[in-house]
Coordinates of C-alpha atoms and ligand atoms in Angstrom, one line a residue:
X1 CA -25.5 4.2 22.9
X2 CA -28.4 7.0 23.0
X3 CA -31.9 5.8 21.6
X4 CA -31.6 8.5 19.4
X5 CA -29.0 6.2 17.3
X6 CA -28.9 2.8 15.2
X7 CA -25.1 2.5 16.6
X8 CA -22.2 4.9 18.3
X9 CA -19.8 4.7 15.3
X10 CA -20.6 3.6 11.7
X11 CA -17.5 2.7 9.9
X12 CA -17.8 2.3 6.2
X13 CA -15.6 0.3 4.3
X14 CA -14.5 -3.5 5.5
X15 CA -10.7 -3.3 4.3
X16 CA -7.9 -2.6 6.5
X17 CA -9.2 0.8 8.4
X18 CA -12.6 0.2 8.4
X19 CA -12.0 -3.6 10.2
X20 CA -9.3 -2.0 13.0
X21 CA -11.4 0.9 13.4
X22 CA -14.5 -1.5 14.7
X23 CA -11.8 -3.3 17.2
X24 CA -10.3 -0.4 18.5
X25 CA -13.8 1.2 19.2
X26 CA -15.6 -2.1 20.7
X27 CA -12.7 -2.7 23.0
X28 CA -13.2 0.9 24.2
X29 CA -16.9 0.2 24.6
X30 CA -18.8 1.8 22.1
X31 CA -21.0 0.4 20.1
X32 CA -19.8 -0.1 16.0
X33 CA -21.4 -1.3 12.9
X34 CA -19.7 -2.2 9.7
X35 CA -21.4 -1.6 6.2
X36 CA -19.0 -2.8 3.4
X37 CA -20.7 -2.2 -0.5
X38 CA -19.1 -5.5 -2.2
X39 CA -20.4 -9.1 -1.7
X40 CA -16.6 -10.2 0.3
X41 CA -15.3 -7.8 2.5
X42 CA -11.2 -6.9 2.5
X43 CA -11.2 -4.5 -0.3
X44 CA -7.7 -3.4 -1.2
X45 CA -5.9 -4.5 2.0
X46 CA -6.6 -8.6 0.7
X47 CA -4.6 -7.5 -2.3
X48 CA -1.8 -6.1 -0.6
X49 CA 1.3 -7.5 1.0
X50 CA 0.1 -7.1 4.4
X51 CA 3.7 -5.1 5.3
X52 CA 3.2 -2.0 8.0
X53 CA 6.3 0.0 9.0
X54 CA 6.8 0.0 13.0
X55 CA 9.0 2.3 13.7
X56 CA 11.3 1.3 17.4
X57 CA 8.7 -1.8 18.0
X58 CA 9.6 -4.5 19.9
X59 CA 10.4 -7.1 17.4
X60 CA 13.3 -4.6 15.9
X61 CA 14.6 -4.5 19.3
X62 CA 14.8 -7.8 19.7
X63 CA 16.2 -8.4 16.4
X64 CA 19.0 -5.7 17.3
X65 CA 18.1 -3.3 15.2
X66 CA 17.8 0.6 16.1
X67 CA 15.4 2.8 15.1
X68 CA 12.7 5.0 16.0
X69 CA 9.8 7.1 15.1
X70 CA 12.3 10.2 14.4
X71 CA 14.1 8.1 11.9
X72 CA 10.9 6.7 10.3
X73 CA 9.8 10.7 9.5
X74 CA 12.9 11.3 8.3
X75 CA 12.3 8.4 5.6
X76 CA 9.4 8.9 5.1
X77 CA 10.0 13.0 4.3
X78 CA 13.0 12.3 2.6
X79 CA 10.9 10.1 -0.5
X80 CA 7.9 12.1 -0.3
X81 CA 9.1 15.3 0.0
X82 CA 6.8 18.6 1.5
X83 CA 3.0 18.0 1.1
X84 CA -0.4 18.9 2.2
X85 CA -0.3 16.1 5.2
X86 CA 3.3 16.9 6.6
X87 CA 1.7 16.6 10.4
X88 CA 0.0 13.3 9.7
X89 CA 3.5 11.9 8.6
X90 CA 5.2 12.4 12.5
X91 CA 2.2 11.1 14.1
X92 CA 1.7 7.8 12.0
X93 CA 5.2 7.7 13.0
X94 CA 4.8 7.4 16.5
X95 CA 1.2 5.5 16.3
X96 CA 3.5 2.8 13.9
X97 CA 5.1 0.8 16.6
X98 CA 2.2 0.9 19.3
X99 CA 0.4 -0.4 16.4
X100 CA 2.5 -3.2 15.3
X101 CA 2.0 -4.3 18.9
X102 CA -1.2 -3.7 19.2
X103 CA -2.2 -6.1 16.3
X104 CA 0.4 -8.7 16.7
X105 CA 0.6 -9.2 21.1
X106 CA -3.0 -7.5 21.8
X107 CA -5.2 -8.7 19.3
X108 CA -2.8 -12.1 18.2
X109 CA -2.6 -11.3 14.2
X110 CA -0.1 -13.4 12.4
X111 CA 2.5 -11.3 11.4
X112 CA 6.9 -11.2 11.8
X113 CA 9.2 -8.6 11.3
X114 CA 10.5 -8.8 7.8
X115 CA 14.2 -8.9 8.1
X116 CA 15.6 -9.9 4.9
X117 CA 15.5 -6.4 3.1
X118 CA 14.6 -3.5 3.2
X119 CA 12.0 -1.9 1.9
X120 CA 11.9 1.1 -0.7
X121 CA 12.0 4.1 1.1
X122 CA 13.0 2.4 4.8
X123 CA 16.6 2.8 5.7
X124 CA 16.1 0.2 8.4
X125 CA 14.1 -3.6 8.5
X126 CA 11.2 -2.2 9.7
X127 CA 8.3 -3.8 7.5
X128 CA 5.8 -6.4 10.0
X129 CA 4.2 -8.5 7.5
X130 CA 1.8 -12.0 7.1
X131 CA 4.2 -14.8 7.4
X132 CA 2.5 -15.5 4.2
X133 CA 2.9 -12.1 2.9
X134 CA -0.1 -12.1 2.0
X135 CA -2.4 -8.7 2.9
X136 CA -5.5 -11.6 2.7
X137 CA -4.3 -13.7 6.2
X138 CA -4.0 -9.8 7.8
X139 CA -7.8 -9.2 6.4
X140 CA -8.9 -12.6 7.7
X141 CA -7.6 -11.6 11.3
X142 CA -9.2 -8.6 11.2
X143 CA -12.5 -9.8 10.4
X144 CA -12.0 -13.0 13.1
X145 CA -11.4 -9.9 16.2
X146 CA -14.7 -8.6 14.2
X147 CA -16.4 -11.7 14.4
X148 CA -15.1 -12.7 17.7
X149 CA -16.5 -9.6 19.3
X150 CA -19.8 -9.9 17.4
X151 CA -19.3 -6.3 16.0
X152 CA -22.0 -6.6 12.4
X153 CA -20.8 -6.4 9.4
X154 CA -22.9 -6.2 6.6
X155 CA -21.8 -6.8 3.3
X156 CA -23.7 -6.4 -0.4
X157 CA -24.5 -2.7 1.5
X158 CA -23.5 0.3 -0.4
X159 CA -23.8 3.9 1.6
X160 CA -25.0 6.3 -1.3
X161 CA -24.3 9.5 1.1
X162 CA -24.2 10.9 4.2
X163 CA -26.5 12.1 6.9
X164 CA -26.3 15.8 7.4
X165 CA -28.1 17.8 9.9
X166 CA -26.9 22.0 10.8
X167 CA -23.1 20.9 9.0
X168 CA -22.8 18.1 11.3
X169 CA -22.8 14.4 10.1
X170 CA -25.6 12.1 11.4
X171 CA -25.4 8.7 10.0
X172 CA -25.4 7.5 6.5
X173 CA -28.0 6.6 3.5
X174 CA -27.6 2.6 3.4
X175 CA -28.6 0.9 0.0
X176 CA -32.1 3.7 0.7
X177 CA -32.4 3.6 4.1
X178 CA -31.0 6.1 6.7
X179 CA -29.1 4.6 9.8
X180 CA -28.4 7.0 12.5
X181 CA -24.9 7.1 14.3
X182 CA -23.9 9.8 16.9
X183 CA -19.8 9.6 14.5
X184 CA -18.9 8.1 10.8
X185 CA -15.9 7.0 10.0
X186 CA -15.1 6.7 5.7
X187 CA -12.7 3.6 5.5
X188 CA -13.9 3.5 1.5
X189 CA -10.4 3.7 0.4
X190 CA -9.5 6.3 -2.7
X191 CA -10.5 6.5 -6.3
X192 CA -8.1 4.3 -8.2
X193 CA -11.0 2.2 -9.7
X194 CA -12.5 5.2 -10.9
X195 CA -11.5 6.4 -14.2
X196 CA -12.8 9.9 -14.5
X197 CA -11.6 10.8 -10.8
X198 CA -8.1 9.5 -11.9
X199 CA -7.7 11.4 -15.0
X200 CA -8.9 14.4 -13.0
X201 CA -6.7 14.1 -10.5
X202 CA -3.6 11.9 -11.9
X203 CA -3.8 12.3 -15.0
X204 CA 0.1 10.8 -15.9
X205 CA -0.9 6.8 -14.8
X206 CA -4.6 7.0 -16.3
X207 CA -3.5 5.0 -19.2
X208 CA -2.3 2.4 -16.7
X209 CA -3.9 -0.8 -15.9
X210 CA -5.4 -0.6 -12.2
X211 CA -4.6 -3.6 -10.0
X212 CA -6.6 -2.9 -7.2
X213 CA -9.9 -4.1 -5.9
X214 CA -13.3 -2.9 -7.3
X215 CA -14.6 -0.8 -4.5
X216 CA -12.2 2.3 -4.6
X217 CA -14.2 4.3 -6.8
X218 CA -13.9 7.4 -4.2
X219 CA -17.0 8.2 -2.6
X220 CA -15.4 9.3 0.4
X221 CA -13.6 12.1 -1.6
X222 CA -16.9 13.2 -3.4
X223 CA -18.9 13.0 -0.1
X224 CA -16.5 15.6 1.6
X225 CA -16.1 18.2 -1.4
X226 CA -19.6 18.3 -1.8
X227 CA -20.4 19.3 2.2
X228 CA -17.2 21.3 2.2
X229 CA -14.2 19.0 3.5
X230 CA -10.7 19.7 2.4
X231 CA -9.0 17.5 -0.1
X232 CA -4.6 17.2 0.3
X233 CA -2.4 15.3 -2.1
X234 CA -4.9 14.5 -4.8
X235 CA -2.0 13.8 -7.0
X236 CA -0.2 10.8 -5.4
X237 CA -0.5 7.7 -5.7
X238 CA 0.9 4.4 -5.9
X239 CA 1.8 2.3 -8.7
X240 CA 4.1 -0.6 -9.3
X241 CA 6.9 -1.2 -12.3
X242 CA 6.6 -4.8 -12.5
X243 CA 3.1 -6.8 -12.6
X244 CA 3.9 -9.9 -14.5
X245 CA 2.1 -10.2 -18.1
X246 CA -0.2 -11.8 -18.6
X247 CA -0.5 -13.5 -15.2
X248 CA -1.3 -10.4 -13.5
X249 CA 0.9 -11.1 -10.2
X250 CA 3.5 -9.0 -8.7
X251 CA 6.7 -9.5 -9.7
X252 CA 8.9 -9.1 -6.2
X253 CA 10.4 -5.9 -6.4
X254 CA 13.4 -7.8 -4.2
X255 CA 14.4 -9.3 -8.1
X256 CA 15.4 -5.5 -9.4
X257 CA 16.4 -4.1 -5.7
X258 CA 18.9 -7.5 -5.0
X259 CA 20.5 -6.2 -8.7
X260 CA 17.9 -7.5 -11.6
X261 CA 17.2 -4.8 -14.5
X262 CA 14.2 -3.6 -16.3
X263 CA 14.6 -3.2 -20.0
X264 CA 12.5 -2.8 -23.0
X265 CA 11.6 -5.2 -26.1
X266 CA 14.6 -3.7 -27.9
X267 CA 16.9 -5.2 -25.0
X268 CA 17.9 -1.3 -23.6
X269 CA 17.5 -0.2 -19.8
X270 CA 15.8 2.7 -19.9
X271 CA 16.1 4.5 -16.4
X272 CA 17.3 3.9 -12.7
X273 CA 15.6 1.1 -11.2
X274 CA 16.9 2.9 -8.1
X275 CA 13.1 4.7 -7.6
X276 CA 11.3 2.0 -6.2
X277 CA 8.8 -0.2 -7.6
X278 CA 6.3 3.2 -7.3
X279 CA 8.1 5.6 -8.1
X280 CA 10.1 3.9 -11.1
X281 CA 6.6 3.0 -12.5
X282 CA 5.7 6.0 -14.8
X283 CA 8.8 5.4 -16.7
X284 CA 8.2 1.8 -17.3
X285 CA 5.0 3.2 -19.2
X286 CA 6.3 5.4 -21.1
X287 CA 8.6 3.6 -23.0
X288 CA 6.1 1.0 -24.2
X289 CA 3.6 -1.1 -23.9
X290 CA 5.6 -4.1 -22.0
X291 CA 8.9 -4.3 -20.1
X292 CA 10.8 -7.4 -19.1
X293 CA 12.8 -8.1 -16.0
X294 CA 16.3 -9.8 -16.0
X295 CA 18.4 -11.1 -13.0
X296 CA 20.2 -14.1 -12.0
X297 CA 19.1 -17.2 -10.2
X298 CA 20.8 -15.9 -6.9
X299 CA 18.4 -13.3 -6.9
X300 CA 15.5 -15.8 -8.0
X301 CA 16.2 -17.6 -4.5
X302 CA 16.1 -14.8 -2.4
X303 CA 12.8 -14.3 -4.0
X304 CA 11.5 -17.6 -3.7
X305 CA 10.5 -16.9 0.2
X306 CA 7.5 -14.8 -1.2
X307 CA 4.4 -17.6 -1.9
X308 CA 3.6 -15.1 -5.0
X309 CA 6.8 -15.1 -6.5
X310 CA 6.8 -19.0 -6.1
X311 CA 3.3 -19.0 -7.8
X312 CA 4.6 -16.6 -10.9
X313 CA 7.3 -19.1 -11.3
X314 CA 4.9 -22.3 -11.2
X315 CA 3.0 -20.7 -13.5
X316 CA 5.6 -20.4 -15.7
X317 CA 6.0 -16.7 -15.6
X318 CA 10.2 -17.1 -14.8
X319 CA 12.6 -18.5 -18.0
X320 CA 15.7 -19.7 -17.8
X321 CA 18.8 -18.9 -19.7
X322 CA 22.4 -19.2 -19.7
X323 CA 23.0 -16.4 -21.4
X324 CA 21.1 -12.9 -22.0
X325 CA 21.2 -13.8 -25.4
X326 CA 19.2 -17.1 -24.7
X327 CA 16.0 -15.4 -23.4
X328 CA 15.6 -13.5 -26.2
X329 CA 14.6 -17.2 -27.3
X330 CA 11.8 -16.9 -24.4
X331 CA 10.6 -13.7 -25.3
X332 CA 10.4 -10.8 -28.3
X333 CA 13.2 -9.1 -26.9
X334 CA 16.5 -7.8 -28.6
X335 CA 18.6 -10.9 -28.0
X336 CA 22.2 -9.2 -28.8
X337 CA 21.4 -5.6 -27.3
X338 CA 20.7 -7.3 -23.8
X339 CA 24.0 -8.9 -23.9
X340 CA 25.4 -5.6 -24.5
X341 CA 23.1 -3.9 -21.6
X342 CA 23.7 -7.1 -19.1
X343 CA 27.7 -6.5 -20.2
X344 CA 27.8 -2.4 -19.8
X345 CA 25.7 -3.1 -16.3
X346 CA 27.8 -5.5 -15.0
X347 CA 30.8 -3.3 -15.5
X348 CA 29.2 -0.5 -13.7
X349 CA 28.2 -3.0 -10.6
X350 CA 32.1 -4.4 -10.9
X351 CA 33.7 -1.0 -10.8
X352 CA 31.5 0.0 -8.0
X353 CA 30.7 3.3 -9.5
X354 CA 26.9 4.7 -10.6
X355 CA 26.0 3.8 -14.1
X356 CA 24.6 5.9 -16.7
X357 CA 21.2 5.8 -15.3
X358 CA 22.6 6.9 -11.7
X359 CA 21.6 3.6 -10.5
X360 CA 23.9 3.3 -7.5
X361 CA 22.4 -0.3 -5.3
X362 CA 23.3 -3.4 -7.4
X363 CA 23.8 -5.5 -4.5
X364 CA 24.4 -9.1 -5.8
X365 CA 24.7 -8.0 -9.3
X366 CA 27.6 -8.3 -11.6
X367 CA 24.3 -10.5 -12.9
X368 CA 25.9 -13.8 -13.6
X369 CA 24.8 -17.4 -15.5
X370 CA 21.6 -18.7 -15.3
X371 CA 19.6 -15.8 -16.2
X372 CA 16.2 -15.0 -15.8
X373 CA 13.2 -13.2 -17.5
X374 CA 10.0 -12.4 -16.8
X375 CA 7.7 -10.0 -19.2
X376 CA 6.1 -7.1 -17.0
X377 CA 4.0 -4.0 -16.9
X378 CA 3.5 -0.8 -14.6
X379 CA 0.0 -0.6 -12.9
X380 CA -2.1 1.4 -10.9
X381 CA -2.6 0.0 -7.2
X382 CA -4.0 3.0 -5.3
X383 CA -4.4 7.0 -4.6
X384 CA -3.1 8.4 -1.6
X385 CA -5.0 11.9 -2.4
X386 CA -8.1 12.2 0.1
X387 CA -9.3 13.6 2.9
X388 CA -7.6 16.2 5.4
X389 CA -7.6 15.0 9.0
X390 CA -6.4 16.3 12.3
X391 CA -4.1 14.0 14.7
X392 CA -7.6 12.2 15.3
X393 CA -8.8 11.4 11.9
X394 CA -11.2 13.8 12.2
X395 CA -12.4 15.2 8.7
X396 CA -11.1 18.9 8.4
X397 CA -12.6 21.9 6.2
X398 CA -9.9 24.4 4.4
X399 CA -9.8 26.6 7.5
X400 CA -9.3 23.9 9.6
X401 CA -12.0 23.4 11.6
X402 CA -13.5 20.2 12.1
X403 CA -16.4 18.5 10.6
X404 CA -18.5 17.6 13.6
X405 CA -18.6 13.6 13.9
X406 CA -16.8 12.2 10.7
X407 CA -13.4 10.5 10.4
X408 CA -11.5 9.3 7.7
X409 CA -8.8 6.9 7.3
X410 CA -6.9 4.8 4.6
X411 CA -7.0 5.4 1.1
X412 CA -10.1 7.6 2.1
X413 CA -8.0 10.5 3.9
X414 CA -4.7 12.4 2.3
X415 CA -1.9 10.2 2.9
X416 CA 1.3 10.8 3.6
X417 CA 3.1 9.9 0.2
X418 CA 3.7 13.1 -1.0
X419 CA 1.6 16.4 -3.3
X420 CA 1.9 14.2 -6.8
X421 CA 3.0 11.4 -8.5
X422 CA 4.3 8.0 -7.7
X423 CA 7.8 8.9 -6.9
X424 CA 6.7 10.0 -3.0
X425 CA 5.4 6.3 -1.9
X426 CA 7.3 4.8 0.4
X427 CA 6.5 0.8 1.4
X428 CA 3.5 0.8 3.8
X429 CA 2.2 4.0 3.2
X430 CA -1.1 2.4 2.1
X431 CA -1.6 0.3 5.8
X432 CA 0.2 2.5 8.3
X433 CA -2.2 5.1 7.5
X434 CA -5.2 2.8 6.8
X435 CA -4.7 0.5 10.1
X436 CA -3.4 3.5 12.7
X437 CA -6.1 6.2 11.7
X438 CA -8.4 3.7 11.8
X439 CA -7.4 2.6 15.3
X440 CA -6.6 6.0 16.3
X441 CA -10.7 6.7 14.8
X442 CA -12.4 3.9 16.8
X443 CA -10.5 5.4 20.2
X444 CA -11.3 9.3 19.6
X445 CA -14.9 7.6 18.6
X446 CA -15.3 6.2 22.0
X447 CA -13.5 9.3 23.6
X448 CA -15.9 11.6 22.5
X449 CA -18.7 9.4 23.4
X450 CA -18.1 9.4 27.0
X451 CA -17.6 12.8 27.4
Ligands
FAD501 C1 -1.4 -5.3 -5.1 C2 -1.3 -4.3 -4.0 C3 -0.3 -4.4 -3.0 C4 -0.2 -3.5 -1.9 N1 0.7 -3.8 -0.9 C5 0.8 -2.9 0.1 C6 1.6 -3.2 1.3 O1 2.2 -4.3 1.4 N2 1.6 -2.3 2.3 C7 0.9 -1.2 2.3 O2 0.9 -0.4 3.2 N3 0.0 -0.9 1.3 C8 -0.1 -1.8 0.2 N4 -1.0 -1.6 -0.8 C9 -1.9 -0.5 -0.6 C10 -3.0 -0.9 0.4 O3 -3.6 -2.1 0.0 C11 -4.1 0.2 0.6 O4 -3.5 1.4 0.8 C12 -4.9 -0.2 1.9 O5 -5.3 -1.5 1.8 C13 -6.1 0.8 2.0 O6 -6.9 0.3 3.1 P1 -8.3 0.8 3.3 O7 -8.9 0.1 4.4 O8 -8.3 2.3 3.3 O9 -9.1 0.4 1.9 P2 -9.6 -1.0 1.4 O10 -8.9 -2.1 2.0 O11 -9.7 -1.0 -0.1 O12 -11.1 -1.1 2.0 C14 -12.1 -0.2 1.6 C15 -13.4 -0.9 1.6 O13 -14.5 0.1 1.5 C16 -15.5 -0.4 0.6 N5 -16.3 0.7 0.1 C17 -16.0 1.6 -0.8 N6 -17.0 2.4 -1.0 C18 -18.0 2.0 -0.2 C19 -19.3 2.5 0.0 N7 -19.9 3.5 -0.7 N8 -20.1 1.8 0.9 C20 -19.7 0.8 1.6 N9 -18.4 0.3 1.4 C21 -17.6 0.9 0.5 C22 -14.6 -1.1 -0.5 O14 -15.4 -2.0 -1.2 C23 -13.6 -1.8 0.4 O15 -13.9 -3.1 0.8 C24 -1.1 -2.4 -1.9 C25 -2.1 -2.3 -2.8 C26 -2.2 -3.2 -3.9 C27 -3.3 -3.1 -4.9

């Protein structure tokens, strides 16, 4: 560090990419200081499942199965379809097993391979999760590497703006106070928490609830348009079909993808449950202000491995029926049209064939006696619109130079879910690009540093 600076790198943001950022940069022997704006660091990533694609890591290998970061663009390509961020999507790829290995046999973080499905938009197991599932036990690793390293962090520390000196970034403005860094990485997350920037910028799911943390209300985003950065895939983001009402937990997305339904108060399906739990997500809200799940107790069982599932059903979030009919007695729902929906369902799953929604996955379904039902509505849970960055999460301007010493990573910088909409998410988006550009920050950080 030169006495001209407080620190090396200031990352901004304690959630996923701010936290691996100030790892990765210590253990390469800069110095790092965190500034996080809430009272408890963890932002969005304690909120999450914790589950981060690794694409040919070492744990799929030793489970037997075969993949590799070609087949993980593919995927990924294939459910987001062309966007601003195309390059950023092969080389998360290839960072997404190095990092897998990095957190789980480098730095020890509690996390397995996720075996027993797979997840929308993976055509392979290829999810490493929290044994827990739980995004919070990945957050509290983090922050023990932080705090084992004795990296600061100081939370209750809001950065109002950046430092700029000739177009080149110098530090940051700290709750009034300037603190001087030689780079600056923006691990602030997107704008999902902030109403205006959504209806600018995704303007279908602003009527939706957001179920993220408090601190995405998009600085980083505002900060780079106003010294000239380039913005990519403003439009995407993620939401989710099924958060339980009114307990406010995610309802596994394994009930509908191991052959459970969505239909509305008047007992009706009203699309293919086939596009994921984000993608399926604007069309649960526009057909009312509530939906309601239904699937069988096979399926409940499966889902019973998740601690959140187990908690929706303590909480008495799950009923119990032994016939569709019968939950209509648990909810306001049509009683004798979800007979007839479970009935023209079932056939479809029985013949094999792809019903009238095109659903064409109905794995354990014909749905069969005791059912289930729990009432449920789509939400918000983050953008994927943000920065442009180069292969080093450098911040980029529209003719692609960079913006001398500031990164971006996370929810902060353009993901890789596609131009718009909710459709283009695939599982892990949100952390592959939050923990890998953060890593990959922290490294060019400390690169640049020593010349
Ligand atoms: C319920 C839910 C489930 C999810 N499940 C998954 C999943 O399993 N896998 C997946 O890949 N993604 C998932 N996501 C998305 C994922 O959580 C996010 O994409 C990811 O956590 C983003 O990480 P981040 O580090 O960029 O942001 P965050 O974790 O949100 O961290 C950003 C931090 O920056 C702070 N900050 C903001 N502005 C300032 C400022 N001006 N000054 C100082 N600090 C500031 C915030 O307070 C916050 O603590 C899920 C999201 C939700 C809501």
């Amino acid at each position: 560090m030169t006495s001209e600076v407080d620190t090396d790198l200031l990352v901004i943001g304690a959630g996923a990419c701010g936290l691996a950022a100030a790892v990765a940069a210590h253990d390469a022997g800069i110095s790092v200081a965190v500034v996080e704006k809430l009272a408890r660091p963890g932002g969005n990533s304690s909120l999450s499942t914790g589950s981060v694609p690794g694409a040919g890591s070492r744990f799929q290998r030793e489970a037997g199965i075969e993949d590799s970061p070609e087949r993980l663009v593919t995927d990924l390509l294939a459910t987001a379809g062309p966007h601003d961020a195309d390059a950023l999507t092969r080389r998360m790829a290839e960072e997404s097993a190095p990092l897998v290995e990095w957190l789980i046999d480098e730095l020890g973080a509690r996390m397995e391979l996720v075996t027993a499905y797979k997840h929308v938009g993976h055509s392979v197991p290829r999810l490493h999760a929290p044994r827990s599932r739980r995004g919070q036990d990945l957050v509290d690793d983090l922050l023990g590497f932080v705090s084992d390293r004795g990296i600061p962090l100081a939370v209750g520390n809001p950065v109002d703006r950046l430092l700029m000196e000739d177009g080149a970034v110098r530090g940051a403005v700290i709750a009034g106070e300037p603190v001087r860094a030689a780079k600056v990485l923006l691990a602030t997350n997107g704008f999902a928490a902030n109403r205006s920037m959504v209806a600018r910028w995704c303007p279908e799911i602003a009527p939706a609830e957001y179920f993220g943390a408090l601190g995405s209300t998009g600085e980083a985003a505002a900060w780079g348009e106003a010294i000239g950065a380039a913005l990519g895939n403003m439009g995407a983001y993620q939401g989710y079909a099924a958060v339980a009402y009114p307990q406010g937990s995610l309802l596994s997305w394994t009930t509908i993808e191991k052959g459970g339904i969505l239909v509305s108060a008047s007992g009706r399906r009203f699309g293919n449950e086939d596009a994921g739990y984000s993608g399926f997500a604007p069309t649960v809200m526009g057909q009312g202000e509530t939906a309601y799940a239904v699937y069988d107790r096979r399926i409940h069982d499966i889902a019973a491995g998740e601690e959140e599932y187990v908690e929706l059903a303590e909480m008495g979030g799950v009923r119990w029926a032994d016939t569709p009919q019968g939950l209509a007695d648990h909810m306001a729902v049509d009683g004798a049209a979800l007979a007839e929906t479970v009935d023209a369902y079932n056939g479809a799953a029985r013949g094999g064939r792809s019903d009238a929604f095109g659903r064409r996955r109905f794995e354990l379904a014909p749905l069969q006696a005791p059912f289930a039902i729990v009432r449920v509505k789509p939400g918000l849970f983050h953008t994927q619109g943000g920065l442009m960055v180069d292969d080093h999460a450098r911040v980029l301007r529209p003719d692609g130079s960079v913006v001398a010493n500031l990164f971006a990573g996370g929810g902060a910088a353009a993901g890789i879910s596609g131009l718009s909409g909710a459709g283009g998410y695939a599982s892990g988006n949100g952390l592959l690009t939050a923990l890998a550009l953060g890593r990959i920050a922290g490294l060019c950080a400390a690169d640049e540093l020593s010349g």
